[in-house]
Amino acid sequence: MTMAILLGIATLSIGNDAESAVAMSRPPSRFEQIVGDTEAFRLMLKGALRDASSPCLVWLPDAGQFLSGREYHAALGAFFGLVFGHPEGERRYRAQAAAITGRLEESGADSLVFACEVTGLKVVAVPVRVAETLAAVLFCCAMRPTDPDDDRRFRDAVRGLEEAFGLAAGQLHQYAAHLPDDADPGVERAVARARRVIAALTRLCADRLALQQAQQQDRWRLKAIGALQVANQHLNDLSISWDAFWRATARLLEDLSPIIGAVCGLVLVPGRGTRRDMHIATAVCGLPSEQFAGRLYRLDDALLGVIARAEHFHILHTPNDDLAQGPVRRSIIEQVPEVGARLGREVLIPMFFEDQRNGLVVFFLSNDPAPDSDVLVIDSSTGDSILAQSGSLIGAAFNNRQFVQRRHQQHKFKRAWLETVTHQFVAPLSAVQGHAELLTNRLARWENKNPKLFANWPERHIEQFWNSLTAIERTAQYASRLAYNFSRVVYQDKELGGDLELTVADDLTGELIQIARDFQGSARENRILKVEVDTPSVAPLNGRVAIITSDDLFRQAIGNLVDNAVKYSFENTAIILRGRLEKDWGVIEVINEGIRLAPGEETRIFEYEYRTPEARATYAPGTGIGLSVARDIIVQHGGTLTARPSVPVRKLGDRQSWLTTFTIRLPLIDSDGS
Amino acid sequence: MTQPTARKRILMVDDQLDYIQPYAEALEDEDFDVTLISQVDSALEMLREGGFDVIILDMLMPPSEGVHEDFEDLDLRKSGGWVLSQIREDERLRDVPIIFITAVRDTRVREWVEQTERAYTGRDPVILTKPVTLTQLIKIVRRVSE
């Protein structure tokens, strides 16, 4: 007997609008998620079952729905169209399908022939299993039973349906006459074909699922890498504070938690000082930080031993049996029971940097694990690698921060030491200078009163005596200047600007003359004719520039420039201090004639400890910090200090002399002082 | 006939008397009456007895017995800021000009001295940083003692 071919597999959109709305609003079943294009599936099934002798239905157990379509009622044929098209009929079918699904799940069978309680027909159910999950059931090959008892039950069922649906007596039974009976050999072939189709479909779904999972894992991986990159930018900024560092670390934990399906996480670093035997919780996510940040934990020796022995990029997955014993877990359960109730297994990631094991990143996974594709599978090489990278990143950044901190401490110590040394030098030098000055002043005064004071001294001894006194005073002054410059270097990063007192230089000319006078002695010693202030050119600057009087900073800056000029001027030359107004600037120039400042050196000479080759060749004492300090001071005035490469002037003996100009620009103030 | 002007009395306090000797003598040469003292506690006693027109203080000196142990920072404990506060605490000494001489550039100590002086007198302290020439010191002493 040839049977009609009825196919009922179609798109999700079904004829009834209300049902359609429900179908559209429900979340897609696992089968639909995997197959995706259900229309393509329908066509495939239609092709494979083209010789089938009975309508087919696909049941989606997790959605509690049949995968049906607009053409469904027509395609099912008169009998099933009537039964299934009736709301009560479909309800009964769904109940029957759910019951059969349960039996298939229990038995694990690859097909099941059963008597349908709704129609009394015999039906074949073939499960569609994807990744060990029953995603769908194909109901096919409906048959009229030939056994007399079964046939009677079939007839009773049909009659009952006719009454329930208000159909004419015999109407359904007449339609059922077109169905094959269970003795028809074609049924067996159709069942075999259906099973082959489903086997192919299962493989297809499995492949598709694997692809989907791989794609999702890829998306998670990219997301995790994005989080690592963001963290990398923040954590490797060595200028950030420890607080900012821990905030960035907590942010990384927060970003990674949903990716790996963690409920919460924290970073534990070894305690310091008296708490060396403890670990401190630092960055925290998924937990109230006020309760957990800074909390101390005593980790058991076994775990510490594992961490100590752990290799690079090694992730530790604690066995479930040990979890309840963990101090961190216990504290979470006690402090935040709602989070504690969700804690699954722990993932421990050592924070590595080279040989340093700086601590531990701990994630608590959810005890209600999401499907694999919903999170980054951390037991995979990709997942473990991501987590290991996070541990390595935090570990390296932690190490770098500690390094920076140590350097700051060393710098602080060095500064304190230099401060002490400077103080120790300056105080006695100042005393030597004072004694020399006192002696000079007193002797000069007494000699004035008593011209015969040195009458019994040989003339050359008197001159030597005065020279020695002057040398003592000048040398002490020079040494003090050096010590001062050192102390400026020590304090140059201390933002002195806020404490500095700017005073309008009403008598800048007098100020410069005083500085020039201080260097006359050194100049004479170097056979320099004079240190001279070109007063007419400086006069317009009086009252127009402000200078820092605190610590005599301005005097120190100009003094360093004049000192530099004295050291590198040739004999029988003059050092000139000149001034001029230039737009918004008051300009002071220190000009000398001597060794060359070559092109390219004019910026380098302001570098700390830099001395030009020509300067080194003069054997003049110098440390290479005077100009650096001078520029620093002028910058604190809001001005600039620059130099121009020397220009040739003349031949002095067999040497070429060069004119070198250092230019200070100070911001001009209005006459009213503003 | 005009009465001769009384010599201005200056108290110089420094734990290293050798270092301030030339300053003291230069001031003596300029007709100031200078008393040198190295002990903070003795200096405070002398000051309370009165009669000084100017005080010249080293900014860092060994701590006095009276310095409270609350000062964890040794530099602050040594700071002349403490001596300053002891002096200014005495209303009779509140207006006596004080000149600090120091080789210390630590802004922390300076800030403390500045804050203390401002708190008591509303004025900025006079701080000279070594090296200080005798001429500079004489000029400033003359100015503040007028």
Coordinates of N, CA, C and O in Angstrom, one line a residue, chain A residues 419 423 426-428 430-431 433-435 437-438 441-442 445 480 484 487 491 494 496 499 551-552 555, chain B residues 18-19 21-23 25-26 29-30 75 103-107 110-111 129-136:
Chain A
E419 N 71.9 66.3 52.1 CA 71.5 67.4 52.9 C 72.4 67.6 54.1 O 72.9 68.6 54.4
H423 N 75.1 70.5 54.7 CA 75.0 71.3 55.9 C 76.4 71.3 56.6 O 76.9 72.3 57.1
V426 N 78.7 73.5 54.5 CA 78.4 74.9 54.4 C 78.7 75.6 55.7 O 79.3 76.7 55.7
A427 N 78.3 75.0 56.8 CA 78.4 75.7 58.1 C 79.9 76.1 58.4 O 80.2 77.2 58.6
P428 N 80.8 75.1 58.3 CA 82.2 75.5 58.6 C 82.8 76.4 57.6 O 83.6 77.3 57.9
S430 N 81.3 78.6 55.9 CA 80.7 79.9 56.1 C 81.5 80.6 57.3 O 81.8 81.8 57.2
A431 N 81.9 79.8 58.2 CA 82.6 80.3 59.4 C 84.0 80.7 58.9 O 84.5 81.8 59.3
Q433 N 84.9 81.7 55.9 CA 84.7 82.9 55.1 C 84.4 84.1 56.1 O 85.0 85.2 55.9
G434 N 83.6 83.9 57.1 CA 83.4 84.9 58.1 C 84.6 85.4 58.8 O 84.9 86.6 58.9
H435 N 85.4 84.4 59.2 CA 86.7 84.8 59.9 C 87.6 85.6 59.0 O 88.2 86.6 59.4
E437 N 86.8 87.3 56.4 CA 86.2 88.7 56.2 C 86.4 89.6 57.4 O 86.8 90.8 57.2
L438 N 86.2 89.0 58.5 CA 86.4 89.8 59.8 C 87.8 90.2 59.9 O 88.1 91.4 60.2
N441 N 88.6 92.9 57.3 CA 88.0 94.2 57.7 C 88.7 94.9 58.8 O 89.0 96.1 58.8
R442 N 89.0 94.1 59.9 CA 89.7 94.7 61.1 C 91.1 95.2 60.7 O 91.4 96.3 61.1
R445 N 90.9 98.3 58.8 CA 90.5 99.4 59.7 C 91.7 99.8 60.5 O 92.0 101.0 60.6
S480 N 81.6 77.3 49.4 CA 80.2 77.4 49.8 C 79.2 77.4 48.6 O 78.2 76.8 48.6
Y484 N 76.4 74.9 47.9 CA 75.0 75.4 47.6 C 74.4 74.8 46.4 O 73.3 74.3 46.3
S487 N 73.3 71.4 47.0 CA 72.0 71.4 47.7 C 70.9 71.7 46.8 O 69.8 71.2 46.9
Y491 N 67.5 69.5 46.0 CA 66.1 70.0 46.2 C 65.4 70.4 45.0 O 64.3 70.9 45.0
K494 N 61.8 69.5 44.5 CA 60.9 69.7 45.7 C 59.9 70.8 45.6 O 59.3 71.2 46.6
L496 N 60.1 74.0 45.0 CA 60.4 75.1 45.8 C 59.6 76.3 45.4 O 59.4 77.2 46.2
D499 N 57.2 78.2 47.7 CA 57.6 78.9 48.9 C 58.5 80.2 48.5 O 59.0 80.8 49.4
D551 N 66.6 82.7 49.8 CA 67.8 82.0 49.6 C 68.8 82.7 48.7 O 69.7 82.1 48.2
D552 N 68.5 84.0 48.4 CA 69.4 84.7 47.4 C 69.5 83.9 46.1 O 70.5 83.8 45.5
R555 N 70.7 85.9 43.0 CA 72.1 86.2 43.2 C 72.9 84.9 42.9 O 74.0 84.9 42.2
Chain B
D18 N 82.0 78.3 67.4 CA 83.1 78.6 66.5 C 82.6 79.2 65.2 O 83.2 80.1 64.6
Y19 N 81.5 78.6 64.7 CA 81.0 79.0 63.5 C 80.4 80.4 63.4 O 80.3 81.1 62.4
Q21 N 81.3 82.8 65.7 CA 82.2 83.8 66.3 C 82.5 85.0 65.4 O 82.4 86.1 65.9
P22 N 82.9 84.8 64.2 CA 83.2 86.0 63.3 C 82.0 86.9 63.2 O 82.2 88.1 63.2
Y23 N 80.8 86.3 63.1 CA 79.6 87.2 63.0 C 79.4 88.0 64.2 O 79.1 89.2 64.2
E25 N 81.7 88.9 66.4 CA 82.7 89.9 66.5 C 82.5 91.0 65.5 O 82.7 92.2 65.8
A26 N 82.0 90.7 64.3 CA 81.7 91.7 63.3 C 80.6 92.6 63.9 O 80.7 93.9 63.7
D29 N 82.1 94.8 66.4 CA 82.8 95.9 65.8 C 81.8 97.0 65.4 O 82.2 98.2 65.2
E30 N 80.6 96.6 65.1 CA 79.6 97.6 64.6 C 78.8 98.2 65.8 O 77.7 98.7 65.7
D75 N 64.5 65.8 62.7 CA 64.8 67.1 62.3 C 63.9 68.2 62.9 O 64.3 69.3 63.2
A103 N 72.2 76.5 57.3 CA 72.7 76.0 56.1 C 71.7 74.9 55.6 O 72.0 74.2 54.6
V104 N 70.6 74.8 56.2 CA 69.6 73.8 55.9 C 68.6 74.3 54.8 O 68.1 75.4 55.0
R105 N 68.4 73.5 53.8 CA 67.5 74.0 52.8 C 66.2 73.1 52.8 O 65.4 73.2 51.9
D106 N 66.1 72.3 53.8 CA 64.9 71.4 53.8 C 63.7 72.3 54.0 O 63.5 72.9 55.1
T107 N 62.8 72.2 53.0 CA 61.6 73.1 53.1 C 60.7 72.7 54.3 O 60.0 73.6 54.8
R110 N 61.9 74.5 57.3 CA 61.6 76.0 57.0 C 60.1 76.3 57.2 O 59.7 77.2 57.8
E111 N 59.3 75.4 56.6 CA 57.9 75.6 56.6 C 57.4 75.6 58.1 O 56.5 76.4 58.5
T129 N 70.3 82.1 54.6 CA 70.9 80.8 54.3 C 72.4 81.0 54.1 O 72.8 81.9 53.4
K130 N 73.1 80.2 54.8 CA 74.6 80.2 54.7 C 75.0 79.8 53.3 O 74.4 79.0 52.7
P131 N 76.0 80.4 52.7 CA 77.0 81.3 53.3 C 76.4 82.7 53.4 O 75.8 83.2 52.4
V132 N 76.6 83.3 54.6 CA 76.1 84.7 54.8 C 77.3 85.6 55.0 O 78.1 85.2 55.9
T133 N 77.5 86.6 54.3 CA 78.6 87.5 54.5 C 78.4 88.4 55.8 O 77.2 88.6 56.1
L134 N 79.4 88.8 56.4 CA 79.3 89.7 57.6 C 78.5 90.9 57.2 O 77.6 91.4 58.0
T135 N 78.8 91.4 56.0 CA 78.1 92.7 55.6 C 76.6 92.4 55.5 O 75.8 93.3 56.0
Q136 N 76.2 91.3 55.0 CA 74.8 91.0 54.8 C 74.1 90.9 56.2 O 73.1 91.5 56.4

